[in-house]
JSON list of C-alpha atoms in Angstrom, two decimals:
[
{"chain": "A", "resi": 12, "resn": "UNK", "atom": "CA", "xyz": [221.40, -128.79, -117.99]},
{"chain": "A", "resi": 13, "resn": "UNK", "atom": "CA", "xyz": [219.35, -126.03, -116.37]},
{"chain": "A", "resi": 14, "resn": "UNK", "atom": "CA", "xyz": [221.40, -123.62, -114.25]},
{"chain": "A", "resi": 15, "resn": "UNK", "atom": "CA", "xyz": [218.74, -121.20, -113.21]},
{"chain": "A", "resi": 16, "resn": "UNK", "atom": "CA", "xyz": [215.12, -120.21, -113.54]},
{"chain": "A", "resi": 17, "resn": "UNK", "atom": "CA", "xyz": [213.59, -116.80, -112.77]},
{"chain": "A", "resi": 18, "resn": "UNK", "atom": "CA", "xyz": [210.19, -115.27, -113.13]},
{"chain": "A", "resi": 19, "resn": "UNK", "atom": "CA", "xyz": [208.70, -111.83, -112.36]},
{"chain": "A", "resi": 20, "resn": "UNK", "atom": "CA", "xyz": [205.45, -110.16, -112.50]},
{"chain": "A", "resi": 21, "resn": "UNK", "atom": "CA", "xyz": [204.93, -106.37, -112.67]},
{"chain": "A", "resi": 22, "resn": "UNK", "atom": "CA", "xyz": [202.09, -104.03, -112.67]},
{"chain": "A", "resi": 23, "resn": "UNK", "atom": "CA", "xyz": [202.09, -101.75, -115.75]},
{"chain": "A", "resi": 24, "resn": "UNK", "atom": "CA", "xyz": [200.43, -98.99, -113.76]},
{"chain": "A", "resi": 25, "resn": "UNK", "atom": "CA", "xyz": [203.44, -98.96, -111.42]},
{"chain": "A", "resi": 26, "resn": "UNK", "atom": "CA", "xyz": [205.73, -98.52, -114.33]},
{"chain": "A", "resi": 27, "resn": "UNK", "atom": "CA", "xyz": [203.57, -95.66, -115.62]},
{"chain": "A", "resi": 28, "resn": "UNK", "atom": "CA", "xyz": [203.73, -93.90, -112.32]},
{"chain": "A", "resi": 29, "resn": "UNK", "atom": "CA", "xyz": [207.56, -94.53, -112.06]},
{"chain": "A", "resi": 30, "resn": "UNK", "atom": "CA", "xyz": [207.93, -93.07, -115.66]},
{"chain": "A", "resi": 31, "resn": "UNK", "atom": "CA", "xyz": [205.82, -90.06, -114.82]},
{"chain": "A", "resi": 32, "resn": "UNK", "atom": "CA", "xyz": [207.63, -89.37, -111.52]},
{"chain": "A", "resi": 33, "resn": "UNK", "atom": "CA", "xyz": [211.28, -90.02, -112.42]},
{"chain": "A", "resi": 34, "resn": "UNK", "atom": "CA", "xyz": [211.47, -89.99, -116.25]},
{"chain": "A", "resi": 35, "resn": "UNK", "atom": "CA", "xyz": [214.89, -90.06, -117.85]},
{"chain": "A", "resi": 36, "resn": "UNK", "atom": "CA", "xyz": [216.59, -90.36, -114.54]},
{"chain": "A", "resi": 37, "resn": "UNK", "atom": "CA", "xyz": [214.98, -93.76, -114.01]},
{"chain": "A", "resi": 38, "resn": "UNK", "atom": "CA", "xyz": [215.34, -94.77, -117.65]},
{"chain": "A", "resi": 39, "resn": "UNK", "atom": "CA", "xyz": [219.11, -93.98, -117.73]},
{"chain": "A", "resi": 40, "resn": "UNK", "atom": "CA", "xyz": [219.67, -96.02, -114.48]},
{"chain": "A", "resi": 41, "resn": "UNK", "atom": "CA", "xyz": [217.79, -99.22, -115.50]},
{"chain": "A", "resi": 42, "resn": "UNK", "atom": "CA", "xyz": [217.58, -99.57, -119.24]},
{"chain": "A", "resi": 43, "resn": "UNK", "atom": "CA", "xyz": [220.04, -99.92, -122.11]},
{"chain": "A", "resi": 44, "resn": "UNK", "atom": "CA", "xyz": [219.98, -97.61, -125.13]},
{"chain": "A", "resi": 45, "resn": "UNK", "atom": "CA", "xyz": [218.70, -100.59, -127.27]},
{"chain": "A", "resi": 46, "resn": "UNK", "atom": "CA", "xyz": [215.93, -101.36, -124.73]},
{"chain": "A", "resi": 47, "resn": "UNK", "atom": "CA", "xyz": [214.83, -97.63, -124.64]},
{"chain": "A", "resi": 48, "resn": "UNK", "atom": "CA", "xyz": [214.70, -97.40, -128.37]},
{"chain": "A", "resi": 49, "resn": "UNK", "atom": "CA", "xyz": [212.65, -100.54, -128.62]},
{"chain": "A", "resi": 50, "resn": "UNK", "atom": "CA", "xyz": [210.15, -99.43, -125.91]},
{"chain": "A", "resi": 51, "resn": "UNK", "atom": "CA", "xyz": [209.91, -95.77, -127.21]},
{"chain": "A", "resi": 52, "resn": "UNK", "atom": "CA", "xyz": [209.01, -97.17, -130.64]},
{"chain": "A", "resi": 53, "resn": "UNK", "atom": "CA", "xyz": [205.75, -98.87, -129.38]},
{"chain": "A", "resi": 54, "resn": "UNK", "atom": "CA", "xyz": [202.26, -97.58, -128.81]},
{"chain": "A", "resi": 55, "resn": "UNK", "atom": "CA", "xyz": [202.48, -99.23, -125.42]},
{"chain": "A", "resi": 56, "resn": "UNK", "atom": "CA", "xyz": [205.55, -97.69, -123.95]},
{"chain": "A", "resi": 57, "resn": "UNK", "atom": "CA", "xyz": [204.98, -98.40, -120.32]},
{"chain": "A", "resi": 58, "resn": "UNK", "atom": "CA", "xyz": [204.11, -102.03, -120.97]},
{"chain": "A", "resi": 59, "resn": "UNK", "atom": "CA", "xyz": [207.14, -102.48, -123.07]},
{"chain": "A", "resi": 60, "resn": "UNK", "atom": "CA", "xyz": [209.32, -100.98, -120.22]},
{"chain": "A", "resi": 61, "resn": "UNK", "atom": "CA", "xyz": [207.37, -103.14, -117.60]},
{"chain": "A", "resi": 62, "resn": "UNK", "atom": "CA", "xyz": [208.16, -106.32, -119.58]},
{"chain": "A", "resi": 63, "resn": "UNK", "atom": "CA", "xyz": [211.88, -105.44, -119.87]},
{"chain": "A", "resi": 64, "resn": "UNK", "atom": "CA", "xyz": [211.94, -104.62, -116.17]},
{"chain": "A", "resi": 65, "resn": "UNK", "atom": "CA", "xyz": [210.30, -107.89, -115.35]},
{"chain": "A", "resi": 66, "resn": "UNK", "atom": "CA", "xyz": [212.89, -109.62, -117.64]},
{"chain": "A", "resi": 67, "resn": "UNK", "atom": "CA", "xyz": [215.76, -108.04, -115.79]},
{"chain": "A", "resi": 68, "resn": "UNK", "atom": "CA", "xyz": [214.26, -109.09, -112.43]},
{"chain": "A", "resi": 69, "resn": "UNK", "atom": "CA", "xyz": [213.64, -112.69, -113.67]},
{"chain": "A", "resi": 70, "resn": "UNK", "atom": "CA", "xyz": [217.14, -112.82, -115.05]},
{"chain": "A", "resi": 71, "resn": "UNK", "atom": "CA", "xyz": [218.86, -111.61, -111.77]},
{"chain": "A", "resi": 72, "resn": "UNK", "atom": "CA", "xyz": [216.85, -114.45, -110.03]},
{"chain": "A", "resi": 73, "resn": "UNK", "atom": "CA", "xyz": [217.99, -117.07, -112.52]},
{"chain": "A", "resi": 74, "resn": "UNK", "atom": "CA", "xyz": [221.44, -115.88, -111.96]},
{"chain": "A", "resi": 75, "resn": "UNK", "atom": "CA", "xyz": [220.99, -116.47, -108.13]},
{"chain": "A", "resi": 76, "resn": "UNK", "atom": "CA", "xyz": [221.96, -113.02, -107.34]},
{"chain": "A", "resi": 77, "resn": "UNK", "atom": "CA", "xyz": [219.00, -110.57, -107.38]},
{"chain": "A", "resi": 78, "resn": "UNK", "atom": "CA", "xyz": [219.80, -107.01, -108.12]},
{"chain": "A", "resi": 79, "resn": "UNK", "atom": "CA", "xyz": [222.98, -106.20, -106.26]},
{"chain": "A", "resi": 80, "resn": "UNK", "atom": "CA", "xyz": [225.48, -108.67, -105.30]},
{"chain": "A", "resi": 81, "resn": "UNK", "atom": "CA", "xyz": [227.68, -107.50, -108.21]},
{"chain": "A", "resi": 82, "resn": "UNK", "atom": "CA", "xyz": [224.80, -107.39, -110.82]},
{"chain": "A", "resi": 83, "resn": "UNK", "atom": "CA", "xyz": [223.45, -104.01, -112.01]},
{"chain": "A", "resi": 84, "resn": "UNK", "atom": "CA", "xyz": [220.34, -103.19, -114.06]},
{"chain": "A", "resi": 85, "resn": "UNK", "atom": "CA", "xyz": [222.00, -102.08, -117.13]},
{"chain": "A", "resi": 86, "resn": "UNK", "atom": "CA", "xyz": [224.36, -105.15, -117.15]},
{"chain": "A", "resi": 87, "resn": "UNK", "atom": "CA", "xyz": [221.24, -107.26, -118.30]},
{"chain": "A", "resi": 88, "resn": "UNK", "atom": "CA", "xyz": [219.45, -106.09, -121.44]},
{"chain": "A", "resi": 89, "resn": "UNK", "atom": "CA", "xyz": [216.75, -107.57, -123.46]},
{"chain": "A", "resi": 90, "resn": "UNK", "atom": "CA", "xyz": [217.69, -108.08, -127.11]},
{"chain": "A", "resi": 91, "resn": "UNK", "atom": "CA", "xyz": [216.11, -109.64, -130.05]},
{"chain": "A", "resi": 92, "resn": "UNK", "atom": "CA", "xyz": [217.64, -112.32, -132.16]},
{"chain": "A", "resi": 93, "resn": "UNK", "atom": "CA", "xyz": [217.29, -111.89, -136.00]},
{"chain": "A", "resi": 94, "resn": "UNK", "atom": "CA", "xyz": [214.16, -114.11, -135.72]},
{"chain": "A", "resi": 95, "resn": "UNK", "atom": "CA", "xyz": [212.67, -111.54, -133.40]},
{"chain": "A", "resi": 96, "resn": "UNK", "atom": "CA", "xyz": [212.92, -113.91, -130.41]},
{"chain": "A", "resi": 97, "resn": "UNK", "atom": "CA", "xyz": [213.88, -112.09, -127.23]},
{"chain": "A", "resi": 98, "resn": "UNK", "atom": "CA", "xyz": [216.89, -113.09, -125.17]},
{"chain": "A", "resi": 99, "resn": "UNK", "atom": "CA", "xyz": [219.16, -111.49, -122.59]},
{"chain": "A", "resi": 100, "resn": "UNK", "atom": "CA", "xyz": [222.59, -109.80, -123.32]},
{"chain": "A", "resi": 101, "resn": "UNK", "atom": "CA", "xyz": [224.77, -109.83, -120.15]},
{"chain": "A", "resi": 102, "resn": "UNK", "atom": "CA", "xyz": [227.80, -107.59, -119.42]},
{"chain": "A", "resi": 103, "resn": "UNK", "atom": "CA", "xyz": [229.97, -106.80, -116.36]},
{"chain": "A", "resi": 104, "resn": "UNK", "atom": "CA", "xyz": [229.00, -108.36, -113.15]},
{"chain": "A", "resi": 105, "resn": "UNK", "atom": "CA", "xyz": [226.06, -110.23, -114.72]},
{"chain": "A", "resi": 106, "resn": "UNK", "atom": "CA", "xyz": [228.23, -111.84, -117.21]},
{"chain": "A", "resi": 107, "resn": "UNK", "atom": "CA", "xyz": [230.89, -112.55, -114.39]},
{"chain": "A", "resi": 108, "resn": "UNK", "atom": "CA", "xyz": [228.11, -114.28, -112.41]},
{"chain": "A", "resi": 109, "resn": "UNK", "atom": "CA", "xyz": [226.96, -116.37, -115.44]},
{"chain": "A", "resi": 110, "resn": "UNK", "atom": "CA", "xyz": [230.56, -117.42, -116.16]},
{"chain": "A", "resi": 111, "resn": "UNK", "atom": "CA", "xyz": [231.10, -118.51, -112.51]},
{"chain": "A", "resi": 112, "resn": "UNK", "atom": "CA", "xyz": [227.83, -120.76, -112.78]},
{"chain": "A", "resi": 113, "resn": "UNK", "atom": "CA", "xyz": [228.96, -122.43, -116.11]},
{"chain": "A", "resi": 114, "resn": "UNK", "atom": "CA", "xyz": [230.46, -125.95, -115.75]},
{"chain": "A", "resi": 115, "resn": "UNK", "atom": "CA", "xyz": [233.80, -126.32, -117.71]},
{"chain": "A", "resi": 116, "resn": "UNK", "atom": "CA", "xyz": [233.30, -127.16, -121.46]},
{"chain": "A", "resi": 117, "resn": "UNK", "atom": "CA", "xyz": [229.79, -125.54, -121.56]},
{"chain": "A", "resi": 118, "resn": "UNK", "atom": "CA", "xyz": [228.39, -122.33, -122.98]},
{"chain": "A", "resi": 119, "resn": "UNK", "atom": "CA", "xyz": [225.24, -120.56, -121.71]},
{"chain": "A", "resi": 120, "resn": "UNK", "atom": "CA", "xyz": [221.88, -120.16, -123.53]},
{"chain": "A", "resi": 121, "resn": "UNK", "atom": "CA", "xyz": [219.45, -117.75, -121.95]},
{"chain": "A", "resi": 122, "resn": "UNK", "atom": "CA", "xyz": [215.73, -118.30, -122.84]},
{"chain": "A", "resi": 123, "resn": "UNK", "atom": "CA", "xyz": [213.37, -115.36, -122.25]},
{"chain": "A", "resi": 124, "resn": "UNK", "atom": "CA", "xyz": [209.62, -115.21, -122.51]},
{"chain": "A", "resi": 125, "resn": "UNK", "atom": "CA", "xyz": [207.79, -111.94, -121.94]},
{"chain": "A", "resi": 126, "resn": "UNK", "atom": "CA", "xyz": [204.05, -111.18, -122.13]},
{"chain": "A", "resi": 127, "resn": "UNK", "atom": "CA", "xyz": [201.69, -108.45, -121.06]},
{"chain": "A", "resi": 128, "resn": "UNK", "atom": "CA", "xyz": [197.94, -108.07, -120.54]},
{"chain": "A", "resi": 129, "resn": "UNK", "atom": "CA", "xyz": [197.13, -104.74, -118.81]},
{"chain": "A", "resi": 130, "resn": "UNK", "atom": "CA", "xyz": [197.61, -104.14, -116.06]},
{"chain": "A", "resi": 131, "resn": "UNK", "atom": "CA", "xyz": [200.29, -106.91, -115.71]},
{"chain": "A", "resi": 132, "resn": "UNK", "atom": "CA", "xyz": [203.65, -107.69, -117.34]},
{"chain": "A", "resi": 133, "resn": "UNK", "atom": "CA", "xyz": [205.40, -111.00, -116.81]},
{"chain": "A", "resi": 134, "resn": "UNK", "atom": "CA", "xyz": [208.79, -112.56, -117.81]},
{"chain": "A", "resi": 135, "resn": "UNK", "atom": "CA", "xyz": [210.34, -115.93, -117.40]},
{"chain": "A", "resi": 136, "resn": "UNK", "atom": "CA", "xyz": [214.16, -116.63, -117.77]},
{"chain": "A", "resi": 137, "resn": "UNK", "atom": "CA", "xyz": [215.71, -120.02, -118.09]},
{"chain": "A", "resi": 138, "resn": "UNK", "atom": "CA", "xyz": [219.59, -120.22, -118.10]},
{"chain": "A", "resi": 139, "resn": "UNK", "atom": "CA", "xyz": [220.73, -123.50, -119.76]},
{"chain": "A", "resi": 140, "resn": "UNK", "atom": "CA", "xyz": [224.39, -124.77, -120.07]},
{"chain": "A", "resi": 141, "resn": "UNK", "atom": "CA", "xyz": [225.03, -126.52, -123.28]},
{"chain": "A", "resi": 142, "resn": "UNK", "atom": "CA", "xyz": [228.20, -128.58, -124.18]},
{"chain": "A", "resi": 143, "resn": "UNK", "atom": "CA", "xyz": [230.52, -126.68, -126.56]}
]
């Protein structure tokens, strides 16, 4: 059963300006260490950060909370499964929000799709409840 769907679109040029203006202060506030390592290891650093930022926004929408309401940026992190498929890892308030959404006897599966085509980056998140 689908519990939540979220999408977000971001202008990569906006991310470039944000990185230029705020640098590590912004990165430390928004991204996990794993996300930063992945983005910094690419030729398209701003696009990588923009996709991850869009994924966090999309995830917060799928959680029904947006940013705030007990959900913080770094409590949602884009991680890759061993297959390379991206998904979201939740912690803290984001995990608590997800737990509150889950029906008894179910576990959550978070599906994430990200893409970019300059100047845009896009992400979709679907949160699904599966029987245990």
